[in-house]
PDB file of C-alpha atoms and ligand atoms in Angstrom:
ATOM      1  CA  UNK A  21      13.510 -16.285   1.591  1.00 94.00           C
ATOM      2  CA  UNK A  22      10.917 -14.684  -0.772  1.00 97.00           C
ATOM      3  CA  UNK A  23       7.496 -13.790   0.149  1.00 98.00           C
ATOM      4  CA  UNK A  24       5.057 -12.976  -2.616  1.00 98.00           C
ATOM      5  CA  UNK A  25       2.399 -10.876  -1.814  1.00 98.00           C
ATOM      6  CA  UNK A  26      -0.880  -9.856  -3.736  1.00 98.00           C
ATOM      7  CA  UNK A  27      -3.644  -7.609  -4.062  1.00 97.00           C
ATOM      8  CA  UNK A  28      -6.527  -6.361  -6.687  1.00 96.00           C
ATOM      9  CA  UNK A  29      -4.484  -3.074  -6.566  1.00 93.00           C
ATOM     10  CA  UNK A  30      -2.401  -1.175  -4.016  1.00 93.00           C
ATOM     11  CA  UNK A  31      -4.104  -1.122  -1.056  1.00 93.00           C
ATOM     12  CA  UNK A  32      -2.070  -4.406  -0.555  1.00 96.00           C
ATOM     13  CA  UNK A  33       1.268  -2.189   0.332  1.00 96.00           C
ATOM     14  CA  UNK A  34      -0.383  -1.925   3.761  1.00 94.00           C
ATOM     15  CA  UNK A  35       0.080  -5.646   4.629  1.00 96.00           C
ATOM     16  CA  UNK A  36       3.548  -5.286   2.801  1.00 97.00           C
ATOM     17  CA  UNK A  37       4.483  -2.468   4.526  1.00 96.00           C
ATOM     18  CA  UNK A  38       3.685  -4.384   8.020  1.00 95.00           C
ATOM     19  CA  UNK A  39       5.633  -7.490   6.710  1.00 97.00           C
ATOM     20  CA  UNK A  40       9.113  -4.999   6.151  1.00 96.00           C
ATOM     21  CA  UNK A  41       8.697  -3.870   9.282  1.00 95.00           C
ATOM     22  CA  UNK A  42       8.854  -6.982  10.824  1.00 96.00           C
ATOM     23  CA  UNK A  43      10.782  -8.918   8.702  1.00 96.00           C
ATOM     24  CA  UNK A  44      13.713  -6.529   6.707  1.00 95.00           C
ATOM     25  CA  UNK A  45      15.751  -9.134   6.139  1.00 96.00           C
ATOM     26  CA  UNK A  46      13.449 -11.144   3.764  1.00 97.00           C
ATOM     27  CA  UNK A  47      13.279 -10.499  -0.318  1.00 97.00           C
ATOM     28  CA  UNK A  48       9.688  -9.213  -1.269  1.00 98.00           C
ATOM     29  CA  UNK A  49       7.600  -9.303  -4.660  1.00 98.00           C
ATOM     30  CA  UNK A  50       4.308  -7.639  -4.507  1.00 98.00           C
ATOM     31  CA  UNK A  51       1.355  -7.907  -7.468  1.00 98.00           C
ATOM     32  CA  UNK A  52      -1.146  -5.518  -7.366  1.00 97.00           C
ATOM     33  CA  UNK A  53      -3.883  -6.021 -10.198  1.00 97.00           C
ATOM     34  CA  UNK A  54      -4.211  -2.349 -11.260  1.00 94.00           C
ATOM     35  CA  UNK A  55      -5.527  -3.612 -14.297  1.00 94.00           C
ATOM     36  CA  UNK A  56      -8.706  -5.613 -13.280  1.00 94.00           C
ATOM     37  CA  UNK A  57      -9.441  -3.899  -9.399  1.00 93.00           C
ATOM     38  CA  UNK A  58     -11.809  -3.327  -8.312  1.00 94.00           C
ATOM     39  CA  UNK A  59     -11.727  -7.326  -7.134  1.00 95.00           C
ATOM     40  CA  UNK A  60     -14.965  -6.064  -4.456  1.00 93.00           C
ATOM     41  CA  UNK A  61     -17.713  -6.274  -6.748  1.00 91.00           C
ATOM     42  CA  UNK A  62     -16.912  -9.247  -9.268  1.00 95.00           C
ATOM     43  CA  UNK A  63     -18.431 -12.959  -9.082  1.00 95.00           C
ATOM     44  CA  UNK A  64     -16.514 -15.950  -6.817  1.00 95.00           C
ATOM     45  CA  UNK A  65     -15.420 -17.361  -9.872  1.00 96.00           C
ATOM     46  CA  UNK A  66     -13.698 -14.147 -11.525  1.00 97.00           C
ATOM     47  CA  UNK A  67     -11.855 -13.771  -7.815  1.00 97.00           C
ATOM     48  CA  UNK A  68     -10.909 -17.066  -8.137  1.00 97.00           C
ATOM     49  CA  UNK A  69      -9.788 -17.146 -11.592  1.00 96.00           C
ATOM     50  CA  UNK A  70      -7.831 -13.440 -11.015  1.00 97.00           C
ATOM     51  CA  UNK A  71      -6.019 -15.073  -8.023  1.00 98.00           C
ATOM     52  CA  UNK A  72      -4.753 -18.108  -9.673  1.00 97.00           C
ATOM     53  CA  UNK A  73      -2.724 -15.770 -12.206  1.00 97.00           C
ATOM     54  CA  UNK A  74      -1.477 -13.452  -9.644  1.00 98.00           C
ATOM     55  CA  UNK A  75      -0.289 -16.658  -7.274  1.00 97.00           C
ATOM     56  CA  UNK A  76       1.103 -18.289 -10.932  1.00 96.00           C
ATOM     57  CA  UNK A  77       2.679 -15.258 -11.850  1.00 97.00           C
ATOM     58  CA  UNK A  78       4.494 -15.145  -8.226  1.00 98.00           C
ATOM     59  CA  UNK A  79       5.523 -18.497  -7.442  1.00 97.00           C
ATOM     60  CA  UNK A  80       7.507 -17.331 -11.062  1.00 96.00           C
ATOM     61  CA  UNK A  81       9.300 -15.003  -9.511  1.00 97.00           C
ATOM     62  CA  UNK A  82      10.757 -17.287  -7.217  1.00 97.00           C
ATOM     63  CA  UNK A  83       8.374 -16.873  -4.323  1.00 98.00           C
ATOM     64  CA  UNK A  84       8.378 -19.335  -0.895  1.00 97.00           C
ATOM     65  CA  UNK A  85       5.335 -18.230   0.838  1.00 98.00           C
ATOM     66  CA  UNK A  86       2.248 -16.267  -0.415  1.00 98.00           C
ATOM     67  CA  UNK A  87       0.019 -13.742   1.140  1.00 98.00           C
ATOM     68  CA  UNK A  88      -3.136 -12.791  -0.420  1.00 98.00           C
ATOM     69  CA  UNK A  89      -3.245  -9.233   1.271  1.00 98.00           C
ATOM     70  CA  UNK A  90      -7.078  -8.761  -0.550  1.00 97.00           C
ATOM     71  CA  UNK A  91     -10.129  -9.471   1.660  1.00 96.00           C
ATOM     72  CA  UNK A  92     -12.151 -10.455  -1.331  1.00 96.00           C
ATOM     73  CA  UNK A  93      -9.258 -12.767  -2.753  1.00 98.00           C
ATOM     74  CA  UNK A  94      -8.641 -14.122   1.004  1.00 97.00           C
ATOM     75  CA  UNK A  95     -12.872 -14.684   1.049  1.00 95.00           C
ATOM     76  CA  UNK A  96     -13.273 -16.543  -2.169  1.00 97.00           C
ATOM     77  CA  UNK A  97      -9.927 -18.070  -3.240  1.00 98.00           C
ATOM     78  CA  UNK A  98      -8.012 -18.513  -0.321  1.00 98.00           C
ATOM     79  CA  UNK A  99      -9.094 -22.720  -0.332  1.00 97.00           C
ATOM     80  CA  UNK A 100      -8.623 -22.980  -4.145  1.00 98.00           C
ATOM     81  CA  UNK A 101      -5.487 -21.193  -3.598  1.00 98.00           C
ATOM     82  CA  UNK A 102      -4.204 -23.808  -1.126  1.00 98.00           C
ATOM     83  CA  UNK A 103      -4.941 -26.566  -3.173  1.00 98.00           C
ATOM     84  CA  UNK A 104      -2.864 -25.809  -5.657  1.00 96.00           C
ATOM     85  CA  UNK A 105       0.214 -24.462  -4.639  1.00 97.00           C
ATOM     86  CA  UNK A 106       2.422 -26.114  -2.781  1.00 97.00           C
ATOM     87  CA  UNK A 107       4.222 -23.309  -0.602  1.00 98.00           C
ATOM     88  CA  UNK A 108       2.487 -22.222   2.570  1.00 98.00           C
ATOM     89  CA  UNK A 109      -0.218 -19.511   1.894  1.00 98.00           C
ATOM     90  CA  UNK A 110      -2.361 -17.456   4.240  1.00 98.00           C
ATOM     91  CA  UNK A 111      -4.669 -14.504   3.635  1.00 98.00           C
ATOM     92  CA  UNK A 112      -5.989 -11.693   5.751  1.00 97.00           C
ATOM     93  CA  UNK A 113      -9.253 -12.833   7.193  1.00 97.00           C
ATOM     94  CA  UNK A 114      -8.691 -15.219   9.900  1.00 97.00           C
ATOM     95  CA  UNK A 115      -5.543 -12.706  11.889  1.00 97.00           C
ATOM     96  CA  UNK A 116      -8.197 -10.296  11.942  1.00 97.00           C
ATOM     97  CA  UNK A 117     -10.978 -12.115  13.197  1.00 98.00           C
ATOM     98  CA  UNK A 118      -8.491 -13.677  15.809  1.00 97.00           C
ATOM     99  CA  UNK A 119      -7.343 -10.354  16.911  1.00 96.00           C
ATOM    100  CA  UNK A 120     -10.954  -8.744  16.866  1.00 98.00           C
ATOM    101  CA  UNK A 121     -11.845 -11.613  19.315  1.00 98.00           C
ATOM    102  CA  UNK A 122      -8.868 -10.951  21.664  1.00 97.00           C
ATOM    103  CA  UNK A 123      -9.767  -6.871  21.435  1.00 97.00           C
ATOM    104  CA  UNK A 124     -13.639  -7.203  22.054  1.00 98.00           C
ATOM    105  CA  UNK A 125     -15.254  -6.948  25.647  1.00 97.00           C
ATOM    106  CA  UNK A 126     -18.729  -7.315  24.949  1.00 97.00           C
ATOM    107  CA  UNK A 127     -18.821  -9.491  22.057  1.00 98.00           C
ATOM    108  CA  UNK A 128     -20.102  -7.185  19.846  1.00 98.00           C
ATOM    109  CA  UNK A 129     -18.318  -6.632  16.338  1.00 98.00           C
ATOM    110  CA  UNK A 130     -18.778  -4.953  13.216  1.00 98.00           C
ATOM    111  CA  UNK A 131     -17.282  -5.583   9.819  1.00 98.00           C
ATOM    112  CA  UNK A 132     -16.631  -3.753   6.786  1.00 98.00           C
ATOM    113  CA  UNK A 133     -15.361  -4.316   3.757  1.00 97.00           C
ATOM    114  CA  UNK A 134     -16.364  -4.950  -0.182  1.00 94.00           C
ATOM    115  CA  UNK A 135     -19.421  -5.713  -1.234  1.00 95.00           C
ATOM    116  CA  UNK A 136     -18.384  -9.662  -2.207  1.00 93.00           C
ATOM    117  CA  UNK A 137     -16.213  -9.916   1.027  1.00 95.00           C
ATOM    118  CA  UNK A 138     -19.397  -9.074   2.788  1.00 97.00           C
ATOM    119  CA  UNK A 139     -21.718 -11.280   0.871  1.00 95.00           C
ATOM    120  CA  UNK A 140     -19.259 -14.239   1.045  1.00 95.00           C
ATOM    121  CA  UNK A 141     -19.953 -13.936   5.014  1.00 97.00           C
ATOM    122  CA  UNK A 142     -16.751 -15.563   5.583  1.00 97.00           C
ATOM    123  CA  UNK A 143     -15.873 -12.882   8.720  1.00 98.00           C
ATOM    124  CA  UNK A 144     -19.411 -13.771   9.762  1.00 98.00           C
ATOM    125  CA  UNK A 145     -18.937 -17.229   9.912  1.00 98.00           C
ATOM    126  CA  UNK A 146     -15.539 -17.333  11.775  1.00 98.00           C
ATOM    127  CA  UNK A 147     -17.006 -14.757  14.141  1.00 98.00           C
ATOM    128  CA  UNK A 148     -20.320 -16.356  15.244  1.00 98.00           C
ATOM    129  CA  UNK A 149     -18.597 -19.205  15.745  1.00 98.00           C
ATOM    130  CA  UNK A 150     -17.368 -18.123  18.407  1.00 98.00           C
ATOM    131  CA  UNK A 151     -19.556 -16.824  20.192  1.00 97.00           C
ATOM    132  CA  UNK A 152     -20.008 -12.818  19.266  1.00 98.00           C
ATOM    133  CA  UNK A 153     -22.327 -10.584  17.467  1.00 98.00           C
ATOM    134  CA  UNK A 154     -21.719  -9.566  13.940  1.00 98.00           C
ATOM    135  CA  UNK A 155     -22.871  -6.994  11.968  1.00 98.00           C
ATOM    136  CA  UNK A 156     -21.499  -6.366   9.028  1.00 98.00           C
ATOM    137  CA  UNK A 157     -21.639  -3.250   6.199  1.00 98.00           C
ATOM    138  CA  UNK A 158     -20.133  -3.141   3.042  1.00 97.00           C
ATOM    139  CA  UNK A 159     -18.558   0.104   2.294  1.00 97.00           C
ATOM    140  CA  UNK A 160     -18.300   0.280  -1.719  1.00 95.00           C
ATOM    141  CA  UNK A 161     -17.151   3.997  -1.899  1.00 96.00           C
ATOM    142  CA  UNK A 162     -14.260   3.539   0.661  1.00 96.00           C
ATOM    143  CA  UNK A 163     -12.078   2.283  -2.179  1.00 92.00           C
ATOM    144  CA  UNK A 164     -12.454   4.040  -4.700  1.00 90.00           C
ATOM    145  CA  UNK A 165     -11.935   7.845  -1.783  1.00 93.00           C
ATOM    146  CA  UNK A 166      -8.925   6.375  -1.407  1.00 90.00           C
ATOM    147  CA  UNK A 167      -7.206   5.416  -5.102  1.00 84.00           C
ATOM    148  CA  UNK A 168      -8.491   9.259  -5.273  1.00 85.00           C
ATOM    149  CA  UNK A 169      -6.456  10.297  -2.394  1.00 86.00           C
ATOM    150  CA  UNK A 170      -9.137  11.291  -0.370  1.00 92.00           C
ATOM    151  CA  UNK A 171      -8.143  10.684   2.956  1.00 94.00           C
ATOM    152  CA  UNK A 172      -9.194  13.348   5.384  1.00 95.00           C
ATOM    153  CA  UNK A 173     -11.659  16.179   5.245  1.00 97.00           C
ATOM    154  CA  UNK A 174     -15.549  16.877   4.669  1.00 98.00           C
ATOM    155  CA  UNK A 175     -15.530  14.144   1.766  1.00 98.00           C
ATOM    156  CA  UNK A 176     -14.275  11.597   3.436  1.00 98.00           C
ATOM    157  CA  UNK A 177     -15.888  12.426   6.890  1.00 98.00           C
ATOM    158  CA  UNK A 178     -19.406  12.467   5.163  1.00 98.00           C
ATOM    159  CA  UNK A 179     -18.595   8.977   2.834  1.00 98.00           C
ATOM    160  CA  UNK A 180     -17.863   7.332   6.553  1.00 98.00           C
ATOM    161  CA  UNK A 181     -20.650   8.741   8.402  1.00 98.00           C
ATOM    162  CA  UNK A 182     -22.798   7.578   5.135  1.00 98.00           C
ATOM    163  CA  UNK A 183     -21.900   4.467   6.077  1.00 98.00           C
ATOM    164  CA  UNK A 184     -21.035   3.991   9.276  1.00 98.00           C
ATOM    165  CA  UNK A 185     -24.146   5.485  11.222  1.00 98.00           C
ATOM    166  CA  UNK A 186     -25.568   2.276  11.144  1.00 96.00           C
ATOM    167  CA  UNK A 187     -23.273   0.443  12.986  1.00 97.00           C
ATOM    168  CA  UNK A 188     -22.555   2.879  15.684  1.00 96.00           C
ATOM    169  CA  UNK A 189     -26.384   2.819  16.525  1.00 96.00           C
ATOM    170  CA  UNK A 190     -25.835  -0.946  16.906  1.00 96.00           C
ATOM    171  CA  UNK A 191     -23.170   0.027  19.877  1.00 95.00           C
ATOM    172  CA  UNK A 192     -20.332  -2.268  18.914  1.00 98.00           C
ATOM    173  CA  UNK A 193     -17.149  -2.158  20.767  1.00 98.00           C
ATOM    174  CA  UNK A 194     -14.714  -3.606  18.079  1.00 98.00           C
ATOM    175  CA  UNK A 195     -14.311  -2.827  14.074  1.00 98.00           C
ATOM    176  CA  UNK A 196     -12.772  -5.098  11.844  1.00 98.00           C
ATOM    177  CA  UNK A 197     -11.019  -3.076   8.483  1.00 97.00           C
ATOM    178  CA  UNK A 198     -12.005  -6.342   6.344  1.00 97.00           C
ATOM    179  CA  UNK A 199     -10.474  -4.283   3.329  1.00 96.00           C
ATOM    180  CA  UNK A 200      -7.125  -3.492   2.643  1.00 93.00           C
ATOM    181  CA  UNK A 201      -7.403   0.254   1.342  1.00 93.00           C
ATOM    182  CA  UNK A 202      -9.870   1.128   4.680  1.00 95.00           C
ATOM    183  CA  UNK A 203      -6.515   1.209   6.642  1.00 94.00           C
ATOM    184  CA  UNK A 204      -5.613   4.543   5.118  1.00 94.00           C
ATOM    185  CA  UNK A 205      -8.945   6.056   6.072  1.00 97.00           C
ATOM    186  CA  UNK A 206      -8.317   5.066   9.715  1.00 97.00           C
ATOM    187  CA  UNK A 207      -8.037   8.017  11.425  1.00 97.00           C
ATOM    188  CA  UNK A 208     -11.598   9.658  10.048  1.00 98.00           C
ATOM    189  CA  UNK A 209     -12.740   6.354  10.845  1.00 98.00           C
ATOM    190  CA  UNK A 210     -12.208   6.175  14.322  1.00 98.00           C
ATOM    191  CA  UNK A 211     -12.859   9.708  14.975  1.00 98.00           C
ATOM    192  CA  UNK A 212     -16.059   9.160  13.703  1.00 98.00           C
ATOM    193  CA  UNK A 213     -16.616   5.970  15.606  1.00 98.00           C
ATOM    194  CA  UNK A 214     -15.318   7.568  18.889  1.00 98.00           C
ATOM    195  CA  UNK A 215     -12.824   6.029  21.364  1.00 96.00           C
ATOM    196  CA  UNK A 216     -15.459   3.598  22.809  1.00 96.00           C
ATOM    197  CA  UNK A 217     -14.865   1.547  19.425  1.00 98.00           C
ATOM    198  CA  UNK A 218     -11.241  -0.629  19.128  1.00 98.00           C
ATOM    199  CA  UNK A 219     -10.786  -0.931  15.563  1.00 97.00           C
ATOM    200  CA  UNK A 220      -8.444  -4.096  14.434  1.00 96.00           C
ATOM    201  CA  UNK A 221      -6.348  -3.956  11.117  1.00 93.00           C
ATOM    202  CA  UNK A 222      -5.145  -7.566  10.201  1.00 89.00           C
ATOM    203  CA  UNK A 223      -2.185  -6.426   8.384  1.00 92.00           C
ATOM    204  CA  UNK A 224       0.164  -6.586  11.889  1.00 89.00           C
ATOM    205  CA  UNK A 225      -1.508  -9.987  13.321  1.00 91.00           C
ATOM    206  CA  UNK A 226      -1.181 -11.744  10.063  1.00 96.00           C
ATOM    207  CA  UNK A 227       2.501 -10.273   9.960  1.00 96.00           C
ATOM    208  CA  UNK A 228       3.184 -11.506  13.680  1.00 94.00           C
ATOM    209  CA  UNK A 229       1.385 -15.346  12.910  1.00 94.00           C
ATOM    210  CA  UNK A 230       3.340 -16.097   9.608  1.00 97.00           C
ATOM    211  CA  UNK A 231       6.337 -15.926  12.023  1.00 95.00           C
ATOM    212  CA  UNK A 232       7.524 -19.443  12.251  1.00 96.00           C
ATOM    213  CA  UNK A 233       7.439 -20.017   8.538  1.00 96.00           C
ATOM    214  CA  UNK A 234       9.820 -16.870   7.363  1.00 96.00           C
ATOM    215  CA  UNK A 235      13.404 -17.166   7.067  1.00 92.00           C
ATOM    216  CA  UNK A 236      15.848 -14.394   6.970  1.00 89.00           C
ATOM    217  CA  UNK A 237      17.171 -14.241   3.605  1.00 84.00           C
ATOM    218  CA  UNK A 238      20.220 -11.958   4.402  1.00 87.00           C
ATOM    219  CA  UNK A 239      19.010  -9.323   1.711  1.00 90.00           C
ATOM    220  CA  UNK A 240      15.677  -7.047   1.337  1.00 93.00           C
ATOM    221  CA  UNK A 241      15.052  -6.803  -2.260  1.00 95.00           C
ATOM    222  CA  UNK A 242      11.987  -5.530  -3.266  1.00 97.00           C
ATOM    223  CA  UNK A 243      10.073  -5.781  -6.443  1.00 97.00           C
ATOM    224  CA  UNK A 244       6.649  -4.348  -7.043  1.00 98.00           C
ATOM    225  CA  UNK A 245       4.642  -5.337 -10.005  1.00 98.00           C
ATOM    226  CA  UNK A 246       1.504  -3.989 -11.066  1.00 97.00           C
ATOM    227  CA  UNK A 247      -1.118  -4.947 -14.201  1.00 97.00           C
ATOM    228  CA  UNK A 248      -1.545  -1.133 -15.621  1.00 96.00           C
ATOM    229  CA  UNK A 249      -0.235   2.101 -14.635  1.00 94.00           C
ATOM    230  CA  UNK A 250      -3.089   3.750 -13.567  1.00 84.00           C
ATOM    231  CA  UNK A 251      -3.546   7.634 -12.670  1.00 83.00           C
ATOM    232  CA  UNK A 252      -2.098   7.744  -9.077  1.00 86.00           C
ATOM    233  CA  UNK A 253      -0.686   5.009  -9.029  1.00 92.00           C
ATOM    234  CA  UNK A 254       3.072   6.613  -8.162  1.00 94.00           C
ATOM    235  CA  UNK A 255       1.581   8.861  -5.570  1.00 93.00           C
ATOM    236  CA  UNK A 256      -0.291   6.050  -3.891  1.00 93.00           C
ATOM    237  CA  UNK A 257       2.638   3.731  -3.742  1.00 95.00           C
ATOM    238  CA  UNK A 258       4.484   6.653  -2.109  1.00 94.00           C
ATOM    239  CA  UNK A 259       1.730   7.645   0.237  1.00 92.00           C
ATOM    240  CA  UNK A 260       1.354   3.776   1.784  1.00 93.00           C
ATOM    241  CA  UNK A 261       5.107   2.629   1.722  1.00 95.00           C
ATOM    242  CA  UNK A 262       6.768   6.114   2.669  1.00 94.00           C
ATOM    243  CA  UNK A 263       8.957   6.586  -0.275  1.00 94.00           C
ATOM    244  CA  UNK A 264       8.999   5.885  -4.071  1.00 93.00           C
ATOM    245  CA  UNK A 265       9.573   2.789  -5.316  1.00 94.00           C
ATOM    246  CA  UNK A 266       9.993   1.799  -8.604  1.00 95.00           C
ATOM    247  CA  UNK A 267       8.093  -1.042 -10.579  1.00 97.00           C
ATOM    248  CA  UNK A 268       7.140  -3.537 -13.309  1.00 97.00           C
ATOM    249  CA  UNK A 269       4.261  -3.655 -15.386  1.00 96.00           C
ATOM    250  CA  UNK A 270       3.174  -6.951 -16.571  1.00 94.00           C
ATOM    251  CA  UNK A 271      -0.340  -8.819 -18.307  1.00 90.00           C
ATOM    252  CA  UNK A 272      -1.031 -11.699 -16.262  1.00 88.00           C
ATOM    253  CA  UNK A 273      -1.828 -15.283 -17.701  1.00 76.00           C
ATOM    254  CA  UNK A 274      -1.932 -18.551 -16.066  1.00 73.00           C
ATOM    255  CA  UNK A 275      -0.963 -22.305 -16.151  1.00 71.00           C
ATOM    256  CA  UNK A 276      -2.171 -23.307 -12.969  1.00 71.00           C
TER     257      UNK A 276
HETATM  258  N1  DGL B 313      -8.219  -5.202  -1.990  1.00 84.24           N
HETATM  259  C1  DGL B 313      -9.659  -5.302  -1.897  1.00 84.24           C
HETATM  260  C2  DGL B 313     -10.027  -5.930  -0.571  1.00 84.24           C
HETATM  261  O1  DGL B 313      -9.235  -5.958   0.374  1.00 84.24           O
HETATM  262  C3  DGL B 313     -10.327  -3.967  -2.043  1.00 84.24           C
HETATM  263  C4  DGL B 313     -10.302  -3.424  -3.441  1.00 84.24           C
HETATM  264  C5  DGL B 313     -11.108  -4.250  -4.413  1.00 84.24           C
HETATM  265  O2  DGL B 313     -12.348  -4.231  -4.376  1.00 84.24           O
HETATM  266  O3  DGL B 313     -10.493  -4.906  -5.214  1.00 84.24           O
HETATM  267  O4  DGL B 313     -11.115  -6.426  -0.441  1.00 84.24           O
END
């Protein structure tokens, strides 16, 4: 089986890297958008529009199954998505909301992520529906510390506690990472939030939920494909995945 996975850039090869480890014996081709990301602060219908070529230019390559490993694709295009293709597609919202509510005690969670995921208040919807307290920041500057490598250290400390204060004065007990770059600025994250805060990744539950719809392929090919070869790109790919990989670039267009 083939899984195609996409993201506005790289922070993607954190859900990929969670779907290897669970499934190694499944072919992989991954589309980040290097070209066009930042996804996080365009309009629904540019999301939308974005995500139909990267889904068009995967179910190309063969693909069986999508995952939309971008909060901001999985907020505005995940429905449009489904209605057109006819493989099985999920995104990255609703494993993390469903793990935040299994991790919370006192119903009290916070999310961050892009300025459009957070405006789209799709997190906040799913959430207050059942039953908790949301409050919700977006974090614009998170992104782009990471594509510049920043990771630990006064910069990144002081960009979290710039945004972050807030919602540790609102004494939540669970965080969801509703982006896929915040990931690699975990640890400073939780340090700063102190151990009184669970915070929930959805790259492993969405892994663990697409379970009954992958099928072991036998191989483990993996092709990465990206829209522009932008400056640290090769040391971000090795940073998230562990090792180098090599890859395709590509201009996206779309029939869909
Ligand atoms: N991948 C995006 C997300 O998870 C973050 C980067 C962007 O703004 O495109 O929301």
């Amino acid at each position: 089986m083939k899984i195609g996975v996409f993201d506005s850039g790289v922070g993607g090869l954190t859900v990929l890297k969670a779907l290897i480890r669970l499934y190694p014996q499944v072919d992989f081709a991954y589309l980040g958008d290097t070209a066009r990301v930042p996804y996080g602060d365009k309009s629904a219908q540019t999301v939308i529009r974005y995500s139909l070529e990267c889904a068009d230019f995967l179910l190309g390559e063969g693909i069986e199954l999508l995952v939309v490993a971008c909060n901001t694709a999985s907020s505005y295009a995940l429905n449009v998505l489904k209605e057109h293709l006819s493989i099985p597609v999920f995104g990255v919202i609703e494993p993390g909301v469903r793990r935040a509510l299994r991790t919370t005690q006192r119903g009290r969670i916070g999310v961050i992520g892009t300025r459009a995921t957070v405006s789209s208040g799709v997190y906040k919807r799913l959430l207050e529906a059942n039953g908790v307290e949301v409050f919700q920041k977006a974090c614009p500057l998170f992104v782009p510390l990471v594509e510049e490598g920043i990771l630990q250290g006064n910069i990144a400390k002081e960009v979290v506690r710039y945004y972050l204060s807030e919602l540790k004065d609102r004494n939540i007990d669970t965080l969801i990472l509703g982006c896929t770059h915040y990931p690699l600025l975990r640890p400073v994250i939780e340090e700063f939030m102190g151990r009184s805060v669970s915070v929930v990744d959805s790259a492993e539950s969405l892994a663990l939920e697409i379970g009954s719809y992958v099928e072991n392929s036998g191989s483990s090919t993996l092709n990465l494909f990206f829209t522009d070869r932008s400056p640290g790109l090769d040391a971000l790919i090795e940073l998230i995945l562990g090792k180098s990989v090599d890859y395709k670039l590509l201009t996206l267009s779309c029939k869909l």
